[in-house]
Short mmCIF file of C-alpha atoms in Angstrom, two decimals:
data_model
loop_
_atom_site.label_atom_id
_atom_site.label_comp_id
_atom_site.label_asym_id
_atom_site.label_seq_id
_atom_site.Cartn_x
_atom_site.Cartn_y
_atom_site.Cartn_z
CA MET R 110 -27.43 13.93 -55.78
CA SER R 111 -29.53 15.65 -53.13
CA GLU R 112 -26.98 18.43 -52.64
CA PRO R 113 -28.56 21.82 -53.36
CA ASP R 114 -27.13 24.18 -56.01
CA PHE R 115 -26.21 26.75 -53.38
CA PRO R 116 -24.00 27.50 -51.55
CA PRO R 117 -21.29 26.56 -54.08
CA ARG R 118 -19.27 23.52 -53.25
CA ASP R 119 -15.78 25.05 -53.50
CA PRO R 120 -14.63 26.06 -50.03
CA GLY R 121 -12.91 29.46 -49.85
CA PRO R 122 -11.58 31.97 -47.37
CA ARG R 123 -14.54 34.34 -47.68
CA PRO R 124 -17.54 34.27 -45.36
CA GLY R 125 -20.51 32.27 -46.69
CA GLY R 126 -22.57 35.33 -47.55
CA HIS R 127 -19.92 36.69 -49.90
CA ARG R 128 -19.32 33.34 -51.53
CA GLN R 129 -23.01 32.94 -52.13
CA ALA R 130 -23.39 36.47 -53.51
CA ARG R 131 -20.50 35.87 -55.91
CA ALA R 132 -21.97 32.55 -57.04
CA LEU R 133 -25.36 34.16 -57.59
CA ALA R 134 -23.75 36.95 -59.63
CA THR R 135 -21.94 34.39 -61.79
CA ARG R 136 -25.10 32.36 -62.29
CA SER R 137 -27.02 35.54 -63.22
CA ALA R 138 -24.34 36.54 -65.72
CA ILE R 139 -24.53 33.10 -67.36
CA LEU R 140 -28.34 33.20 -67.49
CA ALA R 141 -28.39 36.73 -68.93
CA ALA R 142 -25.91 35.68 -71.63
CA ALA R 143 -27.88 32.47 -72.29
CA ALA R 144 -31.14 34.39 -72.65
CA GLU R 145 -29.47 36.67 -75.25
CA GLU R 146 -28.16 33.64 -77.11
CA PHE R 147 -31.43 31.64 -77.10
CA ALA R 148 -33.39 34.78 -78.03
CA THR R 149 -31.44 35.21 -81.26
CA ALA R 150 -30.72 31.58 -82.19
CA SER R 151 -32.71 28.36 -82.11
CA TYR R 152 -31.80 25.80 -79.45
CA HIS R 153 -30.05 23.83 -82.14
CA GLU R 154 -27.99 26.82 -83.36
CA ALA R 155 -27.23 28.27 -79.92
CA SER R 156 -23.60 27.87 -78.91
CA LEU R 157 -22.12 27.36 -75.46
CA SER R 158 -18.95 29.16 -76.48
CA ARG R 159 -20.92 32.27 -77.43
CA ILE R 160 -22.72 32.09 -74.06
CA LEU R 161 -19.31 31.92 -72.35
CA GLU R 162 -18.04 34.86 -74.39
CA ARG R 163 -21.10 37.00 -73.64
CA SER R 164 -21.13 36.16 -69.92
CA LYS R 165 -17.36 36.70 -69.42
CA VAL R 166 -17.24 33.78 -66.97
CA THR R 167 -14.81 30.88 -67.18
CA LYS R 168 -15.72 27.49 -68.61
CA GLY R 169 -15.12 26.02 -65.15
CA ALA R 170 -17.60 28.45 -63.57
CA LEU R 171 -20.20 27.61 -66.22
CA TYR R 172 -19.87 23.87 -65.65
CA PHE R 173 -19.97 24.45 -61.89
CA HIS R 174 -23.49 25.86 -62.27
CA PHE R 175 -24.84 23.92 -65.28
CA VAL R 176 -24.17 20.43 -66.58
CA SER R 177 -25.26 20.98 -70.19
CA LYS R 178 -26.76 23.27 -72.79
CA GLU R 179 -30.14 21.71 -71.96
CA SER R 180 -29.83 22.56 -68.26
CA ILE R 181 -29.01 26.19 -69.14
CA ALA R 182 -32.00 26.33 -71.48
CA CYS R 183 -34.25 24.91 -68.74
CA ALA R 184 -32.99 27.58 -66.32
CA VAL R 185 -33.89 30.26 -68.91
CA VAL R 186 -37.41 28.77 -69.09
CA ASP R 187 -37.52 28.94 -65.25
CA GLU R 188 -36.61 32.64 -65.47
CA MET R 189 -39.41 33.15 -67.98
CA GLU R 190 -41.84 31.43 -65.62
CA MET R 191 -40.95 33.78 -62.74
CA LEU R 192 -41.22 36.78 -65.04
CA CYS R 193 -44.66 35.71 -66.34
CA ARG R 194 -46.06 34.97 -62.87
CA ALA R 195 -44.88 38.38 -61.61
CA MET R 196 -46.44 40.00 -64.68
CA VAL R 197 -49.85 38.44 -64.03
CA ASP R 198 -49.73 39.40 -60.33
CA ARG R 199 -48.85 42.99 -61.25
CA CYS R 200 -51.66 43.25 -63.83
CA ARG R 201 -54.19 41.77 -61.40
CA GLY R 202 -53.06 44.32 -58.80
CA LEU R 203 -54.06 47.24 -61.01
CA GLY R 204 -57.72 46.90 -60.04
CA LEU R 205 -59.00 46.85 -63.63
CA ASP R 206 -62.01 44.82 -64.78
CA PRO R 207 -61.13 41.27 -65.98
CA LEU R 208 -61.14 42.07 -69.72
CA ARG R 209 -59.00 45.18 -69.28
CA THR R 210 -56.71 43.11 -67.03
CA ALA R 211 -56.35 40.62 -69.91
CA THR R 212 -55.39 43.41 -72.33
CA GLN R 213 -52.89 44.74 -69.77
CA VAL R 214 -51.27 41.29 -69.63
CA VAL R 215 -50.94 41.48 -73.41
CA ARG R 216 -49.27 44.90 -73.08
CA GLU R 217 -46.84 43.66 -70.44
CA MET R 218 -45.97 40.67 -72.62
CA GLN R 219 -44.96 43.09 -75.36
CA ASP R 220 -42.92 45.11 -72.83
CA ALA R 221 -41.18 41.93 -71.67
CA LEU R 222 -40.42 40.89 -75.25
CA ASP R 223 -38.10 43.92 -75.44
CA GLY R 224 -35.85 41.94 -73.09
CA PRO R 225 -34.30 38.59 -74.00
CA VAL R 226 -35.77 36.27 -71.33
CA LEU R 227 -39.30 36.00 -72.71
CA ARG R 228 -38.12 35.84 -76.33
CA ALA R 229 -35.67 33.09 -75.41
CA GLY R 230 -38.13 31.14 -73.25
CA GLN R 231 -40.90 31.34 -75.83
CA ARG R 232 -38.57 30.17 -78.63
CA LEU R 233 -37.28 27.30 -76.50
CA CYS R 234 -40.82 26.17 -75.65
CA SER R 235 -42.06 26.55 -79.25
CA ASP R 236 -39.13 24.36 -80.36
CA GLY R 237 -40.37 21.71 -77.92
CA PHE R 238 -36.80 20.69 -77.08
CA THR R 239 -37.39 20.09 -73.37
CA GLY R 240 -40.09 17.46 -73.65
CA PRO R 241 -43.83 17.93 -73.04
CA ASP R 242 -43.65 18.93 -69.36
CA ARG R 243 -41.43 21.97 -69.66
CA SER R 244 -42.23 22.95 -73.24
CA GLY R 245 -45.95 22.73 -72.54
CA TRP R 246 -45.67 24.98 -69.51
CA PRO R 247 -46.38 28.39 -71.13
CA PHE R 248 -49.38 27.01 -73.00
CA ARG R 249 -50.88 25.51 -69.83
CA PHE R 250 -50.04 28.57 -67.73
CA TRP R 251 -51.64 31.08 -70.11
CA GLN R 252 -54.62 28.75 -70.56
CA GLU R 253 -55.20 28.90 -66.80
CA VAL R 254 -54.61 32.65 -66.51
CA PHE R 255 -56.97 33.57 -69.35
CA THR R 256 -59.63 31.02 -68.39
CA ALA R 257 -59.76 32.53 -64.89
CA LEU R 258 -60.00 36.07 -66.28
CA PHE R 259 -62.72 35.10 -68.77
CA VAL R 260 -64.73 33.24 -66.10
CA GLU R 261 -64.66 36.47 -64.06
CA ALA R 262 -65.52 38.49 -67.18
CA ALA R 263 -68.49 36.22 -67.91
CA ALA R 264 -69.71 36.55 -64.30
CA ALA R 265 -69.47 40.35 -64.65
CA ARG R 266 -71.40 40.11 -67.95
CA LEU R 267 -68.51 41.57 -69.93
CA LEU R 268 -68.73 38.72 -72.47
CA VAL R 269 -71.61 37.98 -74.81
CA PRO R 270 -73.58 35.04 -73.39
CA ARG R 271 -72.65 32.31 -75.90
CA VAL R 272 -68.89 32.57 -75.17
CA GLU R 273 -67.33 29.64 -73.29
CA PRO R 274 -64.41 31.01 -71.17
CA ALA R 275 -62.08 27.99 -71.50
CA SER R 276 -62.64 27.82 -75.25
CA LEU R 277 -61.94 31.53 -75.65
CA ALA R 278 -58.78 31.10 -73.55
CA ARG R 279 -57.61 28.30 -75.88
CA THR R 280 -58.11 30.57 -78.87
CA VAL R 281 -56.12 33.32 -77.11
CA VAL R 282 -53.31 30.84 -76.39
CA ASP R 283 -53.31 29.64 -80.01
CA VAL R 284 -53.38 33.09 -81.58
CA SER R 285 -50.68 34.39 -79.20
CA GLY R 286 -48.27 31.49 -79.67
CA GLY R 287 -48.91 31.53 -83.41
CA ALA R 288 -48.35 35.29 -83.71
CA PHE R 289 -44.96 34.78 -82.08
CA ILE R 290 -43.76 32.00 -84.40
CA ALA R 291 -45.26 33.54 -87.54
CA SER R 292 -43.78 36.95 -86.76
CA LEU R 293 -40.43 35.37 -85.89
CA ALA R 294 -40.43 33.44 -89.16
CA VAL R 295 -41.48 36.26 -91.50
CA SER R 296 -40.21 39.44 -89.82
CA GLU R 297 -37.89 38.53 -86.90
CA LEU R 298 -40.66 39.81 -84.59
CA SER R 299 -40.79 43.32 -86.07
CA ASP R 300 -44.50 42.97 -86.98
CA LEU R 301 -45.48 41.18 -83.75
CA ALA R 302 -47.13 44.13 -81.96
CA GLN R 303 -49.22 44.92 -85.05
CA ARG R 304 -50.34 41.28 -85.34
CA VAL R 305 -51.20 41.15 -81.62
CA CYS R 306 -53.17 44.39 -81.90
CA GLU R 307 -55.25 43.17 -84.85
CA ASN R 308 -55.83 39.73 -83.29
CA TRP R 309 -57.13 41.22 -80.05
CA GLU R 310 -59.28 43.83 -81.83
CA LEU R 311 -60.90 40.98 -83.76
CA LEU R 312 -61.33 38.68 -80.76
CA LEU R 313 -62.70 41.38 -78.45
CA GLY R 314 -65.04 42.53 -81.22
CA ALA R 315 -66.38 38.97 -81.37
CA VAL R 316 -66.77 38.21 -77.67
CA ALA R 317 -67.01 41.39 -75.58
CA ASP R 318 -70.29 42.86 -74.43
CA PRO R 319 -71.22 45.79 -76.75
CA ALA R 320 -71.37 48.33 -73.89
CA TRP R 321 -67.90 47.28 -72.62
CA LEU R 322 -66.57 47.42 -76.18
CA GLU R 323 -67.90 50.92 -76.70
CA GLY R 324 -66.12 52.15 -73.57
CA PHE R 325 -62.89 50.33 -74.46
CA ARG R 326 -62.90 51.75 -77.98
CA ALA R 327 -63.55 55.25 -76.63
CA GLU R 328 -60.27 54.88 -74.68
CA GLY R 329 -58.47 54.01 -77.93
CA GLY R 330 -58.88 50.20 -77.89
CA MET R 331 -55.91 47.84 -78.25
CA GLY R 332 -53.97 50.56 -80.09
CA ALA R 333 -53.94 52.66 -76.92
CA VAL R 334 -53.11 49.63 -74.74
CA LEU R 335 -50.11 48.65 -76.89
CA GLY R 336 -49.14 52.31 -77.40
CA PRO R 337 -45.39 52.63 -77.94
CA HIS R 338 -45.05 49.11 -79.36
CA LEU R 339 -46.99 49.94 -82.51
CA GLY R 340 -45.41 51.41 -85.60
CA ARG R 341 -41.86 51.54 -84.35
CA GLY R 342 -40.57 48.51 -86.23
CA GLY R 343 -40.27 46.15 -83.27
CA TRP R 344 -37.41 45.27 -80.96
CA VAL R 345 -34.91 44.67 -83.75
CA ALA R 346 -34.86 48.40 -84.49
CA GLU R 347 -34.36 49.12 -80.77
CA ALA R 348 -31.36 46.84 -80.36
CA MET U 120 -21.82 22.34 -108.08
CA SER U 121 -24.27 23.03 -110.90
CA GLU U 122 -24.88 19.33 -111.58
CA PRO U 123 -28.55 18.44 -111.14
CA ASP U 124 -29.71 15.81 -108.64
CA PHE U 125 -31.02 13.57 -111.43
CA PRO U 126 -30.12 11.42 -113.25
CA PRO U 127 -27.87 9.78 -110.62
CA ARG U 128 -24.18 10.10 -111.23
CA ASP U 129 -23.23 6.40 -110.98
CA PRO U 130 -23.15 4.88 -114.46
CA GLY U 131 -24.71 1.39 -114.69
CA PRO U 132 -25.65 -1.24 -117.22
CA ARG U 133 -29.40 -0.48 -117.13
CA PRO U 134 -31.09 1.87 -119.58
CA GLY U 135 -31.45 5.48 -118.30
CA GLY U 136 -35.16 5.17 -117.60
CA HIS U 137 -34.72 2.25 -115.22
CA ARG U 138 -31.80 3.88 -113.42
CA GLN U 139 -33.83 7.02 -112.95
CA ALA U 140 -36.88 5.12 -111.71
CA ARG U 141 -34.75 3.24 -109.20
CA ALA U 142 -33.14 6.47 -107.98
CA LEU U 143 -36.53 8.09 -107.61
CA ALA U 144 -37.81 5.12 -105.62
CA THR U 145 -34.79 5.32 -103.31
CA ARG U 146 -35.21 9.06 -102.86
CA SER U 147 -38.93 8.59 -102.10
CA ALA U 148 -38.15 5.89 -99.53
CA ILE U 149 -35.67 8.22 -97.80
CA LEU U 150 -38.14 11.12 -97.82
CA ALA U 151 -40.99 8.98 -96.48
CA ALA U 152 -38.75 7.75 -93.65
CA ALA U 153 -37.49 11.29 -92.98
CA ALA U 154 -41.05 12.63 -92.80
CA GLU U 155 -41.90 9.94 -90.21
CA GLU U 156 -38.80 10.86 -88.22
CA PHE U 157 -39.29 14.65 -88.32
CA ALA U 158 -43.01 14.24 -87.54
CA THR U 159 -42.26 12.51 -84.25
CA ALA U 160 -39.02 14.24 -83.19
CA SER U 161 -37.76 17.81 -83.29
CA TYR U 162 -35.09 18.65 -85.86
CA HIS U 163 -32.59 18.58 -83.04
CA GLU U 164 -33.68 15.13 -81.81
CA ALA U 165 -34.16 13.56 -85.24
CA SER U 166 -31.54 10.97 -86.09
CA LEU U 167 -30.07 10.07 -89.46
CA SER U 168 -29.52 6.50 -88.36
CA ARG U 169 -33.24 6.09 -87.56
CA ILE U 170 -34.05 7.55 -90.99
CA LEU U 171 -31.70 4.96 -92.56
CA GLU U 172 -33.30 2.18 -90.54
CA ARG U 173 -36.85 3.19 -91.48
CA SER U 174 -36.03 3.69 -95.17
CA LYS U 175 -34.07 0.43 -95.52
CA VAL U 176 -31.61 2.12 -97.90
CA THR U 177 -27.84 2.06 -97.50
CA LYS U 178 -25.84 4.91 -96.03
CA GLY U 179 -24.16 5.31 -99.42
CA ALA U 180 -27.52 5.67 -101.16
CA LEU U 181 -28.63 8.26 -98.59
CA TYR U 182 -25.48 10.35 -99.07
CA PHE U 183 -25.82 9.99 -102.84
CA HIS U 184 -29.14 11.86 -102.63
CA PHE U 185 -28.60 14.17 -99.65
CA VAL U 186 -25.53 15.86 -98.24
CA SER U 187 -26.80 16.42 -94.70
CA LYS U 188 -29.67 16.19 -92.21
CA GLU U 189 -30.52 19.77 -93.14
CA SER U 190 -30.81 18.94 -96.85
CA ILE U 191 -33.18 16.05 -96.03
CA ALA U 192 -35.26 18.34 -93.82
CA CYS U 193 -35.44 20.92 -96.62
CA ALA U 194 -36.62 18.23 -99.03
CA VAL U 195 -39.38 17.30 -96.57
CA VAL U 196 -40.45 20.97 -96.49
CA ASP U 197 -40.47 20.88 -100.33
CA GLU U 198 -42.79 17.86 -100.15
CA MET U 199 -45.05 19.77 -97.78
CA GLU U 200 -45.12 22.68 -100.19
CA MET U 201 -46.26 20.48 -103.08
CA LEU U 202 -48.89 18.86 -100.88
CA CYS U 203 -50.25 22.23 -99.70
CA ARG U 204 -50.37 23.71 -103.20
CA ALA U 205 -52.24 20.65 -104.49
CA MET U 206 -54.62 20.89 -101.54
CA VAL U 207 -55.52 24.52 -102.30
CA ASP U 208 -56.02 23.76 -106.01
CA ARG U 209 -58.30 20.86 -105.14
CA CYS U 210 -60.37 22.93 -102.68
CA ARG U 211 -60.68 25.78 -105.17
CA GLY U 212 -61.84 23.27 -107.79
CA LEU U 213 -64.86 22.26 -105.69
CA GLY U 214 -66.84 25.32 -106.82
CA LEU U 215 -67.76 26.42 -103.27
CA ASP U 216 -68.08 30.07 -102.21
CA PRO U 217 -64.82 31.62 -100.91
CA LEU U 218 -65.61 31.20 -97.19
CA ARG U 219 -66.69 27.57 -97.61
CA THR U 220 -63.54 27.04 -99.71
CA ALA U 221 -61.51 28.36 -96.75
CA THR U 222 -63.21 25.93 -94.37
CA GLN U 223 -62.57 23.09 -96.84
CA VAL U 224 -58.85 23.97 -96.83
CA VAL U 225 -58.97 23.66 -93.04
CA ARG U 226 -60.58 20.22 -93.37
CA GLU U 227 -57.98 19.04 -95.88
CA MET U 228 -55.20 20.29 -93.60
CA GLN U 229 -56.58 18.03 -90.87
CA ASP U 230 -56.79 15.13 -93.34
CA ALA U 231 -53.17 15.73 -94.36
CA LEU U 232 -52.03 15.86 -90.73
CA ASP U 233 -52.97 12.17 -90.50
CA GLY U 234 -49.91 11.59 -92.71
CA PRO U 235 -46.36 12.48 -91.68
CA VAL U 236 -45.35 15.04 -94.36
CA LEU U 237 -47.41 17.99 -93.13
CA ARG U 238 -46.70 17.24 -89.45
CA ALA U 239 -42.99 17.04 -90.20
CA GLY U 240 -42.91 20.13 -92.41
CA GLN U 241 -44.91 22.20 -89.96
CA ARG U 242 -42.65 21.19 -87.05
CA LEU U 243 -39.53 21.92 -89.06
CA CYS U 244 -40.81 25.38 -90.03
CA SER U 245 -42.02 26.18 -86.48
CA ASP U 246 -38.53 25.28 -85.23
CA GLY U 247 -37.14 27.86 -87.66
CA PHE U 248 -34.10 25.69 -88.30
CA THR U 249 -33.78 26.45 -92.02
CA GLY U 250 -33.46 30.22 -91.81
CA PRO U 251 -36.12 32.82 -92.60
CA ASP U 252 -36.62 31.99 -96.29
CA ARG U 253 -37.62 28.36 -95.94
CA SER U 254 -39.06 28.44 -92.43
CA GLY U 255 -41.18 31.47 -93.29
CA TRP U 256 -42.63 29.77 -96.34
CA PRO U 257 -45.80 28.24 -94.83
CA PHE U 258 -46.69 31.48 -93.05
CA ARG U 259 -46.31 33.52 -96.25
CA PHE U 260 -48.06 30.90 -98.37
CA TRP U 261 -51.14 30.64 -96.13
CA GLN U 262 -51.20 34.43 -95.77
CA GLU U 263 -51.50 34.70 -99.57
CA VAL U 264 -54.05 31.90 -99.90
CA PHE U 265 -56.38 33.24 -97.19
CA THR U 266 -55.98 36.89 -98.21
CA ALA U 267 -57.09 35.97 -101.75
CA LEU U 268 -60.06 33.97 -100.45
CA PHE U 269 -61.12 36.76 -98.06
CA VAL U 270 -60.79 39.43 -100.78
CA GLU U 271 -63.17 37.31 -102.87
CA ALA U 272 -65.42 36.80 -99.84
CA ALA U 273 -65.56 40.55 -99.20
CA ALA U 274 -66.39 41.22 -102.86
CA ALA U 275 -69.22 38.67 -102.60
CA ARG U 276 -70.40 40.38 -99.37
CA LEU U 277 -69.82 37.26 -97.30
CA LEU U 278 -67.85 39.28 -94.71
CA VAL U 279 -69.16 42.04 -92.48
CA PRO U 280 -68.03 45.38 -93.94
CA ARG U 281 -65.41 46.42 -91.34
CA VAL U 282 -63.24 43.29 -91.89
CA GLU U 283 -59.92 43.87 -93.66
CA PRO U 284 -59.08 40.67 -95.66
CA ALA U 285 -55.28 40.75 -95.16
CA SER U 286 -55.67 41.37 -91.43
CA LEU U 287 -58.15 38.51 -91.08
CA ALA U 288 -55.76 36.27 -93.03
CA ARG U 289 -52.94 37.16 -90.59
CA THR U 290 -55.17 36.18 -87.67
CA VAL U 291 -55.99 32.89 -89.40
CA VAL U 292 -52.27 32.22 -89.94
CA ASP U 293 -51.50 33.04 -86.29
CA VAL U 294 -54.31 30.97 -84.81
CA SER U 295 -53.54 28.00 -87.09
CA GLY U 296 -49.79 27.95 -86.45
CA GLY U 297 -50.39 28.50 -82.75
CA ALA U 298 -52.99 25.73 -82.49
CA PHE U 299 -50.40 23.36 -83.96
CA ILE U 300 -47.58 24.21 -81.53
CA ALA U 301 -49.88 24.49 -78.50
CA SER U 302 -51.58 21.18 -79.29
CA LEU U 303 -48.22 19.52 -79.98
CA ALA U 304 -46.86 20.81 -76.66
CA VAL U 305 -49.83 19.92 -74.44
CA SER U 306 -51.44 16.90 -76.12
CA GLU U 307 -49.16 15.59 -78.92
CA LEU U 308 -51.77 16.90 -81.38
CA SER U 309 -54.65 14.86 -79.97
CA ASP U 310 -56.74 18.00 -79.23
CA LEU U 311 -55.81 19.81 -82.46
CA ALA U 312 -59.06 19.22 -84.38
CA GLN U 313 -61.11 20.43 -81.41
CA ARG U 314 -58.98 23.59 -81.10
CA VAL U 315 -59.24 24.25 -84.84
CA CYS U 316 -63.01 23.77 -84.71
CA GLU U 317 -63.48 26.23 -81.84
CA ASN U 318 -61.09 28.79 -83.35
CA TRP U 319 -62.93 28.79 -86.67
CA GLU U 320 -66.38 28.90 -85.05
CA LEU U 321 -65.25 31.99 -83.12
CA LEU U 322 -63.58 33.70 -86.10
CA LEU U 323 -66.43 33.02 -88.52
CA GLY U 324 -68.92 34.20 -85.89
CA ALA U 325 -66.98 37.47 -85.72
CA VAL U 326 -66.46 38.17 -89.41
CA ALA U 327 -68.99 36.34 -91.59
CA ASP U 328 -72.14 37.95 -92.92
CA PRO U 329 -75.09 36.91 -90.69
CA ALA U 330 -77.04 35.38 -93.60
CA TRP U 331 -74.02 33.30 -94.70
CA LEU U 332 -73.45 32.25 -91.10
CA GLU U 333 -77.03 31.12 -90.71
CA GLY U 334 -76.76 28.90 -93.79
CA PHE U 335 -73.36 27.53 -92.71
CA ARG U 336 -74.64 26.72 -89.23
CA ALA U 337 -77.71 25.03 -90.70
CA GLU U 338 -75.30 22.66 -92.49
CA GLY U 339 -73.66 21.88 -89.14
CA GLY U 340 -70.90 24.55 -89.09
CA MET U 341 -67.24 23.69 -88.56
CA GLY U 342 -68.24 20.52 -86.70
CA ALA U 343 -69.73 19.12 -89.91
CA VAL U 344 -66.74 20.32 -91.98
CA LEU U 345 -64.22 18.62 -89.69
CA GLY U 346 -66.49 15.60 -89.21
CA PRO U 347 -64.42 12.48 -88.52
CA HIS U 348 -61.52 14.44 -87.01
CA LEU U 349 -63.53 15.49 -83.96
CA GLY U 350 -63.83 13.39 -80.86
CA ARG U 351 -61.65 10.54 -81.96
CA GLY U 352 -58.57 11.48 -79.95
CA GLY U 353 -56.41 12.65 -82.84
CA TRP U 354 -53.85 10.92 -84.99
CA VAL U 355 -51.96 9.38 -82.08
CA ALA U 356 -54.89 7.05 -81.46
CA GLU U 357 -54.96 6.13 -85.16
CA ALA U 358 -51.27 5.25 -85.38
#
């Protein structure tokens, strides 16, 4: 029960380092295949045999690392969490003001949606299959990230005075999660970048200080931030 | 294959009208039980045996009306569609201006979420289990409804000039769908009315003509529109 996942339990002739590296490579191959599968199918539709096929690992190797479809899905959500945390750290490291940092997070989200991990994790959490703790994670995480950024923005007088940072962050969480499911349902995500662009133009127009807004618009606004994601027909066309 | 669902195929001694009424009552009992089940569980978790138990019909009667869990779920989405269409007709019949009509639709959505049909239908469509045609329906429907209302609002100069009605309708669809999944994930819908209230206050503040906004706020704004839904802890507390 308390035995850790690594090193793998099967003893072999190789030194521990090699065994561990091989096990990690197998686990990564399974997770990459699972992310592809959950990105293109709902949890309900996703199939373990297709994950096996994509990953080119044996059934035995898969069950060595994961006990069930649910445990694979949870590991994909863990991957998404690492990816999102790294994304926020990177955006904060750019030295931009808090509102521009927020728009950069939005850009990096679109970049990450070109890969399967974020698409898969977001679908899995929107489906709510893992219970409130895990499925609620992205909503709580982004609520915290955007509240912190908007508190800093308010302190720097980049927001108009009547805006409440936590409330604005909730609206950002709602409009972002909703854009994903609406775009998935009506266009298989091909109109997502356009929706995100229009949503942020509208929100920033409502809450940002007029002087900040003038500068941001002079740089090209959300259109410039999202750049290559706009007007190219989304990730489906790239596949 | 081309045989219609009604009248039921089993011949009986009763006159046709009675047979049909009994079949309709059975079908309604199954749908009411299914809505309860899909409102509280994901499609994946929902169980046919719990639907049978709740509906108090026999397994034979259930399979007489529906061939699968998916066909029951689709029928629940059909029920939601009828409910939403009736809701829009009723709100349009109140003789309010187009923006107040939109806020009244939002109020009636909250009223309807006290019952299971809309909660179930919205969850089923957010899960995307029925393929793009059926799962995309609510997003396309609300896009049409709000675009039409905002076109009328723009013509009546209730919106500030730079607002594009279809774009604003997309944002409304995104923020509404997202509020539902975020609230479901983090609070089992208990904070939904509060989220909806704040989202609409922010959006209307950004897009409505200042004179309209002043009048609307004098009436109490979205808080007055949503009235009893605010600050009562959501439908969970009512159950």
